[in-house]
Short mmCIF file of C-alpha atoms (C1' of nucleotides) in Angstrom, two decimals:
data_model
loop_
_atom_site.label_atom_id
_atom_site.label_comp_id
_atom_site.label_asym_id
_atom_site.label_seq_id
_atom_site.Cartn_x
_atom_site.Cartn_y
_atom_site.Cartn_z
CA MET A 1 -0.04 -0.10 0.07
CA LYS A 2 1.20 3.55 -1.05
CA LEU A 3 1.35 6.40 1.47
CA LYS A 4 -0.47 8.38 -1.65
CA GLU A 5 -3.43 5.93 -1.38
CA VAL A 6 -4.00 6.74 1.72
CA VAL A 7 -3.86 10.45 1.43
CA LEU A 8 -6.10 10.10 -1.66
CA LEU A 9 -8.49 7.99 0.69
CA ALA A 10 -8.58 10.94 3.59
CA GLU A 11 -8.98 13.47 1.04
CA ARG A 12 -12.19 11.87 -0.59
CA LEU A 13 -13.31 10.55 3.40
CA LYS A 14 -13.43 14.68 4.37
CA GLY A 15 -15.78 15.74 1.53
CA ILE A 16 -18.28 13.00 2.56
CA SER A 17 -20.58 13.92 5.44
CA SER A 18 -22.65 10.86 5.57
CA ILE A 19 -21.33 8.19 8.14
CA ASN A 20 -22.89 5.30 6.08
CA GLU A 21 -20.89 6.20 3.05
CA LYS A 22 -17.63 6.94 4.99
CA VAL A 23 -17.84 3.46 6.52
CA SER A 24 -18.28 1.91 3.14
CA LEU A 25 -15.59 3.75 1.47
CA LEU A 26 -13.26 3.09 4.22
CA SER A 27 -14.37 -0.99 4.48
CA SER A 28 -13.68 -1.51 0.99
CA PHE A 29 -10.11 0.42 1.33
CA LEU A 30 -9.18 -1.85 4.12
CA LYS A 31 -9.87 -4.98 2.43
CA ARG A 32 -7.35 -4.46 0.29
CA VAL A 33 -4.83 -3.68 3.08
CA ASP A 34 -2.14 -5.90 3.74
CA LYS A 35 -2.16 -8.02 7.15
CA GLU A 36 1.14 -6.00 8.22
CA GLU A 37 -0.02 -2.94 7.16
CA GLY A 38 -3.29 -2.03 8.90
CA LYS A 39 -2.29 -0.80 11.87
CA VAL A 40 0.01 2.00 10.46
CA VAL A 41 -2.86 2.65 7.60
CA VAL A 42 -5.31 3.17 10.64
CA ALA A 43 -2.77 5.32 12.25
CA LEU A 44 -2.41 7.13 9.65
CA LEU A 45 -5.90 7.75 9.37
CA ILE A 46 -6.74 8.79 12.90
CA GLY A 47 -3.56 10.60 13.25
CA GLU A 48 -2.00 8.64 15.89
CA ASN A 49 1.69 7.46 16.31
CA PRO A 50 1.31 3.68 17.61
CA TYR A 51 5.12 4.20 18.78
CA GLY A 52 3.74 7.45 20.95
CA LYS A 53 5.14 11.44 20.48
CA VAL A 54 8.18 11.94 18.67
CA GLY A 55 8.77 15.13 20.12
CA LEU A 56 8.04 17.36 16.70
CA GLY A 57 5.79 20.11 16.40
CA TYR A 58 4.99 22.61 13.85
CA GLN A 59 7.74 24.96 14.98
CA SER A 60 10.44 21.85 13.96
CA LEU A 61 8.41 20.57 10.87
CA LYS A 62 7.37 23.30 8.91
CA ASN A 63 10.64 23.93 7.01
CA LEU A 64 10.06 20.57 5.47
CA LEU A 65 6.99 21.80 3.83
CA VAL A 66 9.02 23.93 1.51
CA LEU A 67 10.70 21.50 0.04
CA LYS A 68 10.68 21.12 -4.13
CA GLU A 69 7.95 18.98 -4.83
CA SER A 70 8.69 15.28 -6.14
CA ASN A 71 6.44 12.06 -7.21
CA GLU A 72 8.43 9.11 -6.28
CA SER A 73 5.75 6.80 -4.56
CA VAL A 74 6.40 5.62 -0.81
CA GLU A 75 5.42 2.51 1.07
CA VAL A 76 3.39 2.73 4.36
CA SER A 77 5.81 0.35 5.48
CA GLU A 78 8.72 2.72 4.96
CA ILE A 79 6.76 5.36 6.99
CA ASP A 80 6.02 2.93 9.63
CA LYS A 81 9.86 1.84 9.95
CA ILE A 82 10.63 5.62 10.19
CA LEU A 83 8.10 6.30 13.10
CA LYS A 84 9.23 3.85 14.97
CA GLU A 85 13.10 5.10 14.28
CA LEU A 86 12.03 8.86 15.21
CA LYS A 87 10.78 7.53 18.77
CA LYS A 88 14.65 6.55 19.51
CA ILE A 89 16.44 9.28 18.58
CA LYS A 90 17.13 11.51 21.86
CA GLY A 91 20.08 13.86 23.24
CA SER A 92 22.07 16.02 21.72
CA ASP A 93 21.50 17.08 17.98
CA SER A 94 18.40 14.74 18.21
CA LEU A 95 16.26 17.80 16.39
CA TYR A 96 18.80 17.84 13.50
CA ARG A 97 18.70 14.03 13.30
CA LYS A 98 15.23 13.59 13.13
CA LEU A 99 14.62 16.12 10.85
CA ASN A 100 17.46 14.70 8.51
CA ILE A 101 15.63 11.28 8.21
CA LEU A 102 12.34 13.43 7.61
CA TYR A 103 13.85 15.06 5.41
CA TYR A 104 15.17 12.12 3.18
CA LEU A 105 11.44 10.91 3.10
CA PHE A 106 9.96 14.06 2.65
CA ARG A 107 12.20 14.34 -0.59
CA LYS A 108 10.23 11.93 -2.26
CA LEU A 109 6.65 13.24 -1.49
CA ASP A 110 4.10 15.41 -3.19
CA ASP A 111 3.29 18.49 -1.01
CA LYS A 112 0.03 16.70 -0.53
CA GLU A 113 1.56 14.04 1.31
CA ARG A 114 4.17 15.97 3.20
CA GLU A 115 1.06 18.36 4.52
CA TYR A 116 -0.38 15.04 5.62
CA LEU A 117 2.88 13.83 7.19
CA VAL A 118 3.33 17.28 9.00
CA ASN A 119 -0.04 17.06 10.07
CA PHE A 120 -0.13 13.41 11.18
CA LEU A 121 3.06 14.08 13.29
CA ILE A 122 1.59 16.89 15.10
CA GLY A 123 -1.08 15.03 15.94
CA GLU A 124 -3.55 17.47 14.06
CA ILE A 125 -5.43 14.81 11.23
CA LYS A 126 -8.49 16.12 11.04
CA ILE A 127 -10.81 14.03 7.91
CA GLY A 128 -14.18 13.12 9.72
CA ALA A 129 -13.08 9.88 10.28
CA ASN A 130 -11.72 9.01 13.72
CA LYS A 131 -11.79 6.37 16.01
CA GLY A 132 -15.33 6.17 15.71
CA ILE A 133 -15.91 5.93 12.34
CA ILE A 134 -12.85 3.60 12.06
CA LYS A 135 -14.46 1.03 14.11
CA LYS A 136 -17.50 0.76 12.44
CA ALA A 137 -15.45 0.20 9.19
CA ILE A 138 -13.24 -2.37 11.15
CA ALA A 139 -16.40 -4.23 12.37
CA LYS A 140 -17.92 -4.20 8.89
CA THR A 141 -14.45 -5.17 7.17
CA PHE A 142 -14.12 -8.16 9.77
CA GLN A 143 -17.40 -8.90 10.38
CA ILE A 144 -17.07 -8.43 13.94
CA SER A 145 -20.16 -6.83 16.20
CA GLU A 146 -19.27 -3.19 16.99
CA ASP A 147 -20.18 -3.88 20.55
CA ILE A 148 -17.46 -6.66 20.88
CA LEU A 149 -14.77 -4.45 19.25
CA ASP A 150 -15.86 -1.54 21.73
CA GLU A 151 -15.36 -3.89 24.91
CA ILE A 152 -12.03 -5.05 23.38
CA ILE A 153 -10.64 -1.63 22.77
CA LEU A 154 -11.90 -0.38 26.05
CA LYS A 155 -10.44 -3.39 27.92
CA LYS A 156 -6.80 -3.43 25.62
CA GLY A 157 -6.95 0.64 26.30
CA ASP A 158 -4.95 0.66 23.29
CA PHE A 159 -6.70 1.64 19.96
CA LEU A 160 -4.04 0.64 17.40
CA GLN A 161 -2.67 -2.22 19.56
CA VAL A 162 -6.40 -3.95 18.72
CA ILE A 163 -6.45 -2.79 15.17
CA GLU A 164 -3.14 -4.23 14.72
CA GLY A 165 -4.23 -8.26 16.47
CA ILE A 166 -7.39 -8.11 14.21
CA PHE A 167 -5.50 -7.21 11.05
CA LYS A 168 -3.20 -10.14 11.87
CA GLU A 169 -5.06 -12.86 13.74
CA GLY A 170 -8.88 -11.75 12.46
CA LYS A 171 -11.57 -13.19 15.00
CA ASN A 172 -8.99 -15.43 16.99
CA TYR A 173 -7.84 -12.21 18.26
CA ILE A 174 -11.30 -11.25 19.56
CA GLU A 175 -11.54 -14.41 21.73
CA LYS A 176 -8.43 -14.29 23.43
CA THR A 177 -8.40 -10.79 24.72
CA ASP A 178 -9.50 -9.60 28.08
CA PHE A 179 -8.34 -7.13 30.73
CA GLU A 180 -5.22 -7.21 32.02
CA ILE A 181 -3.99 -6.00 35.19
CA PHE A 182 -1.27 -3.39 34.72
CA GLN A 183 -2.33 -2.56 31.45
CA PRO A 184 -4.24 0.91 32.04
CA PHE A 185 -7.69 1.83 30.34
CA SER A 186 -9.07 4.99 29.66
CA PRO A 187 -10.81 6.39 32.58
CA MET A 188 -14.66 7.08 33.13
CA LEU A 189 -15.41 10.94 32.53
CA ALA A 190 -18.39 12.88 33.74
CA ASN A 191 -20.83 15.49 32.29
CA ILE A 192 -20.85 18.67 33.91
CA ILE A 193 -23.99 20.50 35.01
CA TYR A 194 -24.60 23.84 36.37
CA SER A 195 -27.25 23.25 38.52
CA LEU A 196 -29.14 20.61 41.22
CA ASP A 197 -32.20 21.01 39.39
CA GLU A 198 -30.72 18.81 36.63
CA LEU A 199 -30.45 16.02 39.10
CA PRO A 200 -32.34 12.89 38.29
CA LYS A 201 -34.81 12.12 40.97
CA GLU A 202 -33.20 8.92 42.50
CA LYS A 203 -30.84 7.89 45.16
CA LEU A 204 -27.39 9.29 43.98
CA ALA A 205 -24.05 8.83 45.25
CA CYS A 206 -22.04 12.18 45.99
CA GLU A 207 -18.33 12.96 46.34
CA TYR A 208 -16.00 15.66 47.03
CA LYS A 209 -14.14 16.70 43.70
CA ILE A 210 -10.65 17.43 44.90
CA ASP A 211 -8.32 19.38 42.69
CA GLY A 212 -5.39 16.85 41.91
CA ILE A 213 -4.32 14.45 39.50
CA ARG A 214 -6.67 11.26 38.26
CA ILE A 215 -4.65 8.42 38.95
CA PHE A 216 -5.23 4.78 38.68
CA LEU A 217 -3.17 2.11 41.08
CA HIS A 218 -2.52 -1.09 39.78
CA LYS A 219 -1.20 -3.56 42.34
CA LYS A 220 -0.61 -7.29 41.97
CA ASP A 221 1.47 -9.11 44.82
CA LYS A 222 4.10 -6.56 46.01
CA GLU A 223 4.04 -4.76 42.58
CA VAL A 224 2.42 -1.28 42.07
CA LYS A 225 2.15 0.59 39.29
CA ILE A 226 0.24 4.34 39.08
CA PHE A 227 -0.99 5.32 35.65
CA SER A 228 -2.37 8.97 34.63
CA ARG A 229 -5.77 9.67 33.06
CA HIS A 230 -3.67 9.72 29.34
CA LEU A 231 -2.50 6.15 30.42
CA LYS A 232 0.94 7.38 30.93
CA ASP A 233 2.97 5.48 33.51
CA ILE A 234 3.55 7.52 36.58
CA THR A 235 4.54 5.32 39.00
CA ASN A 236 8.08 7.22 39.68
CA ASN A 237 6.10 10.48 40.05
CA LEU A 238 4.51 9.21 42.77
CA PHE A 239 6.77 6.69 44.27
CA GLU A 240 6.13 6.87 47.97
CA ILE A 241 2.50 5.79 46.80
CA ALA A 242 3.75 2.85 45.37
CA GLU A 243 5.62 1.71 48.34
CA TYR A 244 2.75 2.11 50.80
CA PHE A 245 0.46 0.54 48.74
CA SER A 246 2.77 -2.46 47.92
CA GLU A 247 2.61 -3.71 51.38
CA ILE A 248 -1.44 -3.57 51.33
CA ASN A 249 -3.31 -6.73 51.06
CA GLY A 250 -4.71 -8.17 47.96
CA ASP A 251 -4.21 -7.43 44.11
CA PHE A 252 -6.47 -4.66 43.10
CA VAL A 253 -7.04 -1.90 40.63
CA LEU A 254 -8.37 1.65 41.75
CA ASP A 255 -9.53 4.79 40.65
CA GLY A 256 -8.89 7.80 42.55
CA GLU A 257 -7.31 11.33 42.66
CA VAL A 258 -3.93 12.73 44.25
CA VAL A 259 -3.08 15.69 46.29
CA LEU A 260 -0.02 17.10 48.20
CA LEU A 261 -0.90 18.28 51.57
CA ASP A 262 1.15 21.21 53.61
CA LYS A 263 2.69 20.57 57.06
CA GLU A 264 -0.62 21.68 58.18
CA ASN A 265 -2.74 18.96 56.22
CA LYS A 266 -3.97 21.03 54.08
CA ILE A 267 -4.67 20.75 50.54
CA LEU A 268 -1.89 22.13 48.38
CA PRO A 269 -3.07 24.46 45.45
CA PHE A 270 -3.03 22.79 41.87
CA GLN A 271 -0.19 24.98 40.52
CA ASP A 272 2.09 24.01 43.67
CA MET A 273 1.52 20.57 44.04
CA MET A 274 2.44 20.52 40.16
CA LYS A 275 5.89 21.78 40.83
CA ILE A 276 6.34 19.22 43.08
CA ILE A 277 4.61 15.90 41.51
CA SER A 278 6.05 16.30 38.02
CA ARG A 279 9.59 17.05 38.80
CA LYS A 280 10.99 13.62 37.45
CA GLU A 281 13.73 13.55 40.78
CA ARG A 282 12.67 15.13 43.99
CA GLU A 283 12.76 14.40 47.61
CA ARG A 284 10.65 12.40 49.33
CA PHE A 285 7.09 13.98 50.55
CA GLU A 286 5.27 12.50 53.27
CA ASN A 287 2.14 14.16 52.86
CA ILE A 288 1.59 13.11 49.61
CA ARG A 289 -2.72 11.98 49.23
CA PRO A 290 -4.28 9.84 47.29
CA PHE A 291 -8.33 9.58 47.32
CA PHE A 292 -9.93 6.77 46.02
CA PHE A 293 -13.79 6.56 44.85
CA ASP A 294 -13.29 3.29 42.61
CA ILE A 295 -12.61 -0.24 42.51
CA LEU A 296 -12.72 -2.27 38.84
CA TYR A 297 -10.52 -5.20 40.02
CA LYS A 298 -9.65 -7.32 43.16
CA ASN A 299 -8.11 -10.84 43.15
CA GLY A 300 -8.56 -12.05 40.12
CA GLU A 301 -12.36 -10.33 39.33
CA LYS A 302 -13.24 -7.49 37.05
CA LEU A 303 -15.77 -5.50 38.50
CA PHE A 304 -16.41 -2.96 35.61
CA GLY A 305 -19.82 -4.56 35.29
CA ILE A 306 -21.26 -4.18 38.65
CA PRO A 307 -23.53 -1.28 40.21
CA ASN A 308 -21.35 2.05 41.28
CA LYS A 309 -22.91 1.08 45.12
CA GLU A 310 -21.34 -2.40 45.20
CA ARG A 311 -17.95 -1.60 44.35
CA TRP A 312 -17.64 1.39 46.95
CA GLN A 313 -18.65 -1.61 49.49
CA ILE A 314 -15.54 -3.27 47.89
CA LEU A 315 -13.57 -0.65 47.93
CA SER A 316 -14.35 -0.13 51.46
CA LYS A 317 -12.78 -3.25 52.45
CA THR A 318 -9.95 -3.22 50.37
CA ILE A 319 -8.40 -0.27 51.25
CA PRO A 320 -7.46 1.88 54.80
CA ASN A 321 -10.94 4.14 55.47
CA ASN A 322 -8.72 7.31 55.81
CA LEU A 323 -8.28 6.84 51.70
CA LEU A 324 -11.82 7.18 50.69
CA ILE A 325 -12.96 10.09 49.34
CA GLU A 326 -15.33 11.90 51.18
CA ARG A 327 -19.19 10.45 50.13
CA ILE A 328 -22.62 10.15 50.93
CA GLU A 329 -25.63 8.39 49.35
CA THR A 330 -28.94 10.17 49.56
CA ASP A 331 -31.68 11.11 47.46
CA ASP A 332 -32.43 14.32 49.40
CA LYS A 333 -31.86 17.17 46.91
CA ASP A 334 -31.14 19.46 50.25
CA LYS A 335 -28.62 17.37 51.88
CA ILE A 336 -26.56 17.27 48.49
CA LYS A 337 -26.96 21.07 48.22
CA ARG A 338 -25.23 20.94 51.69
CA PHE A 339 -22.75 18.46 50.64
CA TYR A 340 -22.09 20.60 47.87
CA GLU A 341 -21.42 24.17 49.65
CA GLU A 342 -19.33 22.24 52.24
CA SER A 343 -17.19 20.65 49.76
CA ILE A 344 -16.49 24.22 48.33
CA LYS A 345 -16.31 25.73 51.92
CA ARG A 346 -13.24 23.25 51.99
CA GLY A 347 -11.72 25.01 48.88
CA ASN A 348 -12.37 21.66 46.26
CA GLU A 349 -13.68 22.07 43.28
CA GLY A 350 -17.29 21.25 43.65
CA ILE A 351 -18.85 17.60 44.22
CA MET A 352 -19.47 14.57 41.78
CA ILE A 353 -23.08 13.11 41.38
CA LYS A 354 -23.11 9.44 40.81
CA LYS A 355 -25.79 6.83 40.11
CA LEU A 356 -25.67 4.19 42.33
CA ASP A 357 -26.88 1.22 39.98
CA SER A 358 -24.23 2.46 36.74
CA PRO A 359 -21.75 -0.07 36.08
CA TYR A 360 -17.93 1.55 35.02
CA PHE A 361 -17.88 2.74 31.38
CA ILE A 362 -14.33 2.94 30.06
CA GLY A 363 -13.15 5.51 28.81
CA SER A 364 -16.74 7.48 28.23
CA ARG A 365 -18.47 10.51 29.47
CA LYS A 366 -22.32 9.36 29.85
CA LYS A 367 -24.48 10.90 32.02
CA TYR A 368 -24.14 8.07 34.86
CA TRP A 369 -21.44 10.51 36.53
CA LEU A 370 -22.24 14.12 36.59
CA LYS A 371 -19.96 17.21 37.75
CA LEU A 372 -21.02 20.37 39.75
CA LYS A 373 -18.27 22.97 39.77
CA ASN A 374 -18.07 26.27 41.74
CA PHE A 375 -17.17 29.32 39.26
CA TYR A 376 -16.99 33.23 39.69
CA PRO A 377 -18.49 35.79 37.64
CA LEU A 378 -16.64 38.88 36.39
CA ASP A 379 -17.27 41.71 34.12
CA LEU A 380 -13.95 42.25 31.85
CA VAL A 381 -12.97 43.87 28.84
CA ILE A 382 -11.86 42.49 25.30
CA LEU A 383 -8.12 44.02 24.89
CA GLU A 384 -7.28 41.49 22.11
CA ALA A 385 -8.89 39.13 19.71
CA GLU A 386 -7.79 36.29 17.29
CA TRP A 387 -8.48 34.82 14.22
CA GLY A 388 -10.05 31.37 14.23
CA HIS A 389 -9.06 28.14 12.27
CA GLY A 390 -11.32 25.30 10.79
CA ARG A 391 -14.88 25.69 11.27
CA ARG A 392 -13.65 29.05 13.19
CA LYS A 393 -11.96 30.37 10.09
CA GLY A 394 -13.26 34.25 9.57
CA TRP A 395 -14.42 34.53 12.86
CA LEU A 396 -12.38 36.51 15.38
CA SER A 397 -12.84 33.74 18.11
CA ASN A 398 -10.16 33.84 20.72
CA PHE A 399 -10.09 36.97 23.13
CA LEU A 400 -7.49 38.43 25.49
CA LEU A 401 -9.52 39.58 28.62
CA GLY A 402 -8.50 42.75 30.65
CA CYS A 403 -9.62 44.15 33.98
CA LEU A 404 -9.15 47.48 35.24
CA ASN A 405 -5.40 48.73 36.80
CA ARG A 406 -5.35 50.47 40.24
CA GLU A 407 -5.47 54.00 39.04
CA ARG A 408 -8.08 53.56 36.55
CA ASN A 409 -6.62 54.56 33.39
CA GLY A 410 -5.40 51.20 31.95
CA PHE A 411 -6.35 47.81 31.72
CA LEU A 412 -4.11 44.56 32.90
CA PRO A 413 -4.27 41.08 30.67
CA LEU A 414 -5.72 37.88 32.43
CA GLY A 415 -5.46 35.24 29.74
CA LYS A 416 -7.81 34.26 26.84
CA THR A 417 -11.07 32.40 26.37
CA PHE A 418 -12.39 30.91 23.09
CA LYS A 419 -15.19 29.53 25.14
CA GLY A 420 -19.35 30.31 25.20
CA LEU A 421 -19.98 31.91 22.49
CA SER A 422 -22.43 30.13 19.65
CA ASP A 423 -21.66 30.88 16.20
CA LYS A 424 -23.97 33.47 15.56
CA GLU A 425 -22.64 35.55 18.46
CA PHE A 426 -19.35 34.72 17.05
CA THR A 427 -20.29 36.56 13.78
CA GLU A 428 -21.72 39.46 15.83
CA ILE A 429 -19.01 39.83 18.13
CA THR A 430 -16.44 39.66 14.86
CA LYS A 431 -18.21 42.53 13.42
CA ILE A 432 -18.08 44.95 16.47
CA LEU A 433 -14.45 44.31 16.91
CA LEU A 434 -13.60 44.96 13.91
CA THR A 435 -15.02 48.66 14.40
CA LYS A 436 -12.88 48.68 16.97
CA LYS A 437 -9.57 48.29 15.54
CA ILE A 438 -6.58 49.98 16.55
CA GLU A 439 -3.95 47.45 14.81
CA ASP A 440 -4.01 44.42 12.62
CA LYS A 441 -1.80 41.72 13.41
CA GLU A 442 -0.63 38.13 11.55
CA TRP A 443 -2.66 36.46 14.16
CA GLY A 444 -5.49 38.74 14.82
CA ILE A 445 -6.16 42.75 16.10
CA ILE A 446 -5.69 44.86 18.81
CA VAL A 447 -8.91 46.82 19.49
CA ARG A 448 -9.71 49.63 21.58
CA PRO A 449 -10.88 48.25 25.28
CA GLU A 450 -14.59 48.83 24.87
CA ILE A 451 -16.37 45.50 24.56
CA VAL A 452 -17.20 44.61 28.00
CA VAL A 453 -18.21 40.76 28.28
CA GLU A 454 -19.31 38.44 31.44
CA VAL A 455 -16.76 36.20 32.20
CA PHE A 456 -17.35 33.04 34.11
CA PHE A 457 -14.18 30.98 35.62
CA SER A 458 -13.47 28.42 38.26
CA GLU A 459 -10.15 30.03 40.13
CA ILE A 460 -7.46 32.51 39.75
CA GLU A 461 -3.97 31.70 39.27
CA LYS A 462 -0.75 33.08 39.58
CA SER A 463 0.71 33.79 36.17
CA PRO A 464 4.14 33.90 35.36
CA PHE A 465 3.39 34.98 32.10
CA TYR A 466 0.46 37.69 31.93
CA GLU A 467 1.46 41.32 32.82
CA SER A 468 -1.53 41.59 35.87
CA GLY A 469 0.52 38.66 37.42
CA TYR A 470 -3.02 36.75 37.62
CA ALA A 471 -4.65 34.57 34.85
CA LEU A 472 -8.20 32.91 34.75
CA ARG A 473 -8.54 29.27 35.26
CA PHE A 474 -11.25 27.96 32.65
CA ALA A 475 -12.28 30.84 31.80
CA ARG A 476 -15.36 31.83 29.65
CA ILE A 477 -17.64 34.01 28.07
CA ASN A 478 -21.39 34.07 29.42
CA ARG A 479 -22.89 37.27 27.38
CA ILE A 480 -21.86 40.42 25.94
CA ARG A 481 -22.71 43.61 28.27
CA TYR A 482 -23.65 45.80 25.81
CA ASP A 483 -24.91 47.75 28.69
CA LYS A 484 -21.52 48.29 30.77
CA ASN A 485 -18.70 50.71 29.80
CA PRO A 486 -14.95 49.40 30.48
CA TYR A 487 -14.43 51.95 33.71
CA GLU A 488 -17.40 49.71 35.41
CA ILE A 489 -15.65 46.32 35.11
CA ALA A 490 -13.46 44.30 37.54
CA THR A 491 -10.24 46.05 39.01
CA ILE A 492 -7.05 44.39 39.86
CA ASP A 493 -7.50 45.08 43.33
CA GLU A 494 -11.31 42.89 43.14
CA ILE A 495 -8.93 40.20 41.43
CA ILE A 496 -6.20 39.81 44.01
CA ARG A 497 -9.34 40.02 46.71
CA ILE A 498 -10.90 36.79 45.15
CA PHE A 499 -7.24 34.78 44.75
CA GLU A 500 -6.33 35.49 48.44
CA GLU A 501 -9.70 34.60 49.43
CA GLU A 502 -9.13 31.25 47.62
CA ARG A 503 -6.25 30.76 49.30
CA LYS A 504 -7.69 31.29 52.59
CA LYS A 505 -10.60 28.93 51.80
CA LYS A 506 -7.56 26.14 51.37
CA GLY A 507 -6.62 26.91 54.81
CA GLU A 508 -9.51 26.15 56.18
CA ILE A 509 -9.39 22.43 54.70
CA ASP A 510 -8.82 19.93 57.22
CA ILE A 511 -10.63 16.40 56.51
CA PHE A 512 -7.93 14.55 57.56
CA TYR A 513 -7.58 12.50 60.67
"C1'" DC B 1 26.58 28.10 32.32
"C1'" DT B 2 22.03 30.50 31.12
"C1'" DT B 3 18.13 31.80 28.29
"C1'" DG B 4 14.37 30.54 25.54
"C1'" DG B 5 11.94 28.15 22.48
"C1'" DC B 6 9.40 23.88 21.81
"C1'" DT B 7 6.70 19.80 23.20
"C1'" DG B 8 4.30 16.95 26.32
"C1'" DC B 9 1.15 16.82 29.69
"C1'" DC B 10 -0.96 17.91 33.95
"C1'" DC B 11 -5.75 20.50 34.70
"C1'" DA C 1 -9.80 21.13 30.98
"C1'" DT C 2 -14.76 23.70 28.55
"C1'" DT C 3 -17.81 24.96 24.81
"C1'" DC C 4 -20.74 24.53 20.95
"C1'" DT C 5 -22.35 21.82 16.89
"C1'" DG C 6 -23.74 18.25 13.79
"C1'" DC C 7 -25.05 13.82 13.19
"C1'" DG D 1 -26.59 11.94 23.68
"C1'" DC D 2 -22.36 11.57 21.76
"C1'" DA D 3 -17.84 12.37 19.07
"C1'" DG D 4 -15.20 15.86 17.56
"C1'" DA D 5 -13.53 20.00 16.86
"C1'" DA D 6 -11.50 24.53 18.42
"C1'" DT D 7 -9.01 26.37 21.89
"C1'" DG D 8 -7.16 27.83 27.54
"C1'" DG D 9 -3.10 28.29 32.02
"C1'" DG D 10 0.99 26.53 33.48
"C1'" DC D 11 4.49 22.85 34.78
"C1'" DA D 12 9.19 20.08 33.93
"C1'" DG D 13 11.81 18.57 30.54
"C1'" DC D 14 14.80 18.70 26.62
"C1'" DC D 15 17.36 20.89 23.24
"C1'" DA D 16 19.68 24.82 20.72
"C1'" DA D 17 22.15 29.01 21.09
"C1'" DG D 18 24.31 32.15 22.91
#
DNA sequence: CTTGGCTGCCC
DNA sequence: ATTCTGC
DNA sequence: GCAGAATGGGCAGCCAAG
């Protein structure tokens, strides 16, 4: 199979909107793909390097795009080899050596192939045929039911590994595949809600939502491995937890969240925690603290399918109780409200709300888990706006927000947001902002600070980048305040006040014993 | 040896 | 991580 | 109801350049 054929297919897929049509085109294409090439062809289509990220982004690769066009044909198996090679290159001059390999490859390609490969390497393939569509096509090609395929992918946790297995072994692969301990799987995720009125009317589990790092802890005999939300092995970053658990009875897989505590057992702010935890080498930290809320495997038995309530009971009997997340089970909305308020008071992000009878759905965001998070409103002004890309082409779609400075005669930046506006509002705000333009830039425009927007955000962080010294976390625009002028917006003193109050709240936390 | 750009990965 | 949109 | 696209702040680590 030639690379050119894959690129051509991708181009055709881009132009098709019907899912069925995409699937049948893909399916007839995949039938022509050799057993050994299956993995790399699918990898090219979904834009995921089977050997992992190679440390090259657009800035490093852009020069390869301007080479003189050629038209030799390159086999996908050659691409496969090169991807493997790139992954191995490390150390001094590595950038040069990587680009050198790519240079010899790119010399043989035409412009379309080059553009495609660059997008592939930086993880920006967008042809409207991602894993979901490929899954349907594979199911059709190999006559496997979609549900079974789903199950296998979730159990193995690695999409391309499953694709390779199916190409090489067909239906036999399906029969012998099952969940194994130490093999990470994607986390179950939650949908956001904004008010308790959105709750289903039934008895529910509510848990504190702590602002830390999601972890999966696998243990068998004395061996422990810890994985992150994106399946990275972070055992070394959390060695204290691994050591602690290796002495606990039983084999199991746990789902939880980890934070650091200061000397008074208060949770450190997210930024401070990241500074310590993400270091490769660091001193032992006594107050590293995991909280667990789920168990998916115990002593040889998989627990994905049993109800949440039962998993919680098993979890309670498996680990020391002070490592369980704070949790209540109730159908009383007032109780939930008080639980939420208490969680916020203690400096947490909010609460998780879970259906008691729901299984653990690996890797999917369904309605069985909900999250309710705290946020603040502020009126701010737009200082700059950036042109959007892709489906946002032609709109100003990313806005630098500012607050008033102390003397009330200027504005200070607090970070950007691209969230909250509908397509219609983007059209509208683009028109308005263009009338306020001071200066054209390659990336967008600088505007007179006159458009006031109401912004919701979850937290204020210290910023080493923005002039104000602060930045908003998870900012989104709630509405355009046509009624307000820029001298009525939030001041930097207000920002600092909220920041300090938040930190004080963190000081109030004491759920440890 | 220091600085700064880029990447990957936390949220 | 959040948000909106198209299917 | 879900997947996909567009894009946020900030950290450490790695490498290139000065």
